[in-house]
């Protein structure tokens, strides 16, 4: 319904715009005709001729009146349909919802009646395991394929690493498509759990997940998992010739911040108390209620601290249980801290406990990461009788085990450890290899060795954020965001990393529903962007790991706070020694008031709500920019009219993706393609009217597209002879660049970029007044325009393949141009 209403609002604006435009044209024609006739009357003294001319003046007045009356009638009819159609559609949607609700209510009533008549109704039916069908029972996997599959195809990855079973099929099919195209992409399957032993799904879904693993697991070039018992199970179940590699789920233990809070203070525990700590997620399967039940059986000095969210239903039930048992003064809840601070935070505790229930297969083979957090914090550990955890703590001598869901057994184990705590702590230091063996540095080497073997790259080093810190004393790290408009920030970052080795660039992109998604280093959900806890950890990452920041469109990069402009971040960035700059696209900084003075056919001559809003936002942004004196970059050359000292970061395209067949201009009626992203700002109304009229006369073939995904653009552009971009703003956009890269003849309004950085592009310059005449000339004399189109790929290779933009960014970063590029960039 909201989409319908939004379309209605857009349509109302379009009606008003069209009405004003037609009125303007009518007035202009009327004034010109009447003016010519009046001049003829004044210049002629022969009475019969004067009378005839005056009669023509009256006819002109009558014609204008009739034309305006027809236009007003048209506007009335247009507005009626514009207003009535959304209401009709909305009524249809609401009627369908009412019918669906009634159908649901009837179905619920029938089910309740059946349940009342048959006591066995609704009880689970035993199913024969191994007969699942994921295509039937997991329809959401089709959604994964539709959304993730095309994205993986665009990555051209060397390795696809599928985490868990949910995306194993998507990754396997993407790998097969890549190999069909001739790219030797490898597939790694990372099994986090024993799928056949999943307890949180019903048996039908478990069988379906097993069918996914059975179908696609053998397509993986390497299989890794999180524990030795799980590796044994996978090898046995699927009869694997090569045992899966084990990369344990061990967090990265880096130095904690100086201001890590005290666990005693955060939980309000008496200083003379002994702390039994449980850290992490909690639910019935984690069995923390058994630890609370054991508190009365333990010495009064032992207090239980839960590092968890204080307001979840399960935590509140634990507090109620402690109150019933009379130990509420010995149960405390402490807040979470950042990932790098967990070990230091827990180190004040006396003992760590993990009471997970033991009736589930996956629990028996699990080695949760909190065990390794306890280990690195120097704590003895008590665990429930799950096989892998017992082997770990007893085999290393750092703890004891107890019977799950037995408070007395838990109390006995804790009492035993507290009675001789030093023995268990000493075991941690007696084995000098223990901490190294169970650290991420060791697990990282296992993973890297696996990648090296897959890619035959013995020199492969850690490249991702998780494997190595992005910021170092000798290099630079650039963060760009938070919009990644049209994926250009990602392309700039790739070009920078390609041409300037050792320079790292990351793109942060806020992902919004109903918007096109582009590749980014760190996609950010809008819910995360507005979450204070996420903002805090995100800010720590930016301030600690990056040397330079580029704000897109003047927006903040530290999270969606109330004041979300870039200047709110500058003080913190300056304090951290981070250099900041700005990137602007299109309407971010284009002031309609200035544009009206510079461009005769400006779309902002219509003073409507859009024009007013853009004027206010652009003026405010220009004022912010002038007050900070930060380096500024713009993505289109026309924006240099508003910030003359800015640097130009041209749009980047992959030339290989846009190679197409030779232009056939002149061999048949030319195919004209238009893909306007904003109809008004592209002048689409003028283009549509003229091209459709010429298409009716069979002079051209006109193809008009809207809401096109980026993956379809190469096909659309390659099918064209002539690509029409915006004809009113005075610039050329991404569509023009893609057209030039494909060797197509491009038509756009490029008045405002002549004399700006870079040669004049091989584009036919047109505006609404010259578009029809120029297009007719192309149809009549195609040979004279073919040479212009042939220059397109060369122009794109000079300015739009990423090297020019990377050099601009290198100047901002203070990075020297490599000798290998100096000659190429001399252009």
PDB file of C-alpha atoms in Angstrom, residues 1-13 86 514-515:
ATOM      1  CA  UNK A   1       0.000   0.000   0.000  1.00  0.00           C
ATOM      2  CA  UNK A   2       2.851   2.341   0.788  1.00  0.00           C
ATOM      3  CA  UNK A   3       4.394   1.619  -2.639  1.00  0.00           C
ATOM      4  CA  UNK A   4       1.037   2.428  -4.269  1.00  0.00           C
ATOM      5  CA  UNK A   5       0.840   5.702  -2.363  1.00  0.00           C
ATOM      6  CA  UNK A   6       4.425   6.576  -3.195  1.00  0.00           C
ATOM      7  CA  UNK A   7       3.738   5.954  -6.889  1.00  0.00           C
ATOM      8  CA  UNK A   8       0.647   8.142  -6.606  1.00  0.00           C
ATOM      9  CA  UNK A   9       2.699  10.985  -5.140  1.00  0.00           C
ATOM     10  CA  UNK A  10       5.245  10.669  -7.946  1.00  0.00           C
ATOM     11  CA  UNK A  11       2.490  10.586 -10.553  1.00  0.00           C
ATOM     12  CA  UNK A  12       0.855  13.718  -9.126  1.00  0.00           C
ATOM     13  CA  UNK A  13       4.175  15.541  -9.364  1.00  0.00           C
ATOM     14  CA  UNK A  86      -4.195   4.276  -6.644  1.00  0.00           C
ATOM     15  CA  UNK A 514      13.897  -1.874  -2.015  1.00  0.00           C
ATOM     16  CA  UNK A 515      17.226  -0.377  -3.147  1.00  0.00           C
TER      17      UNK A 515
END
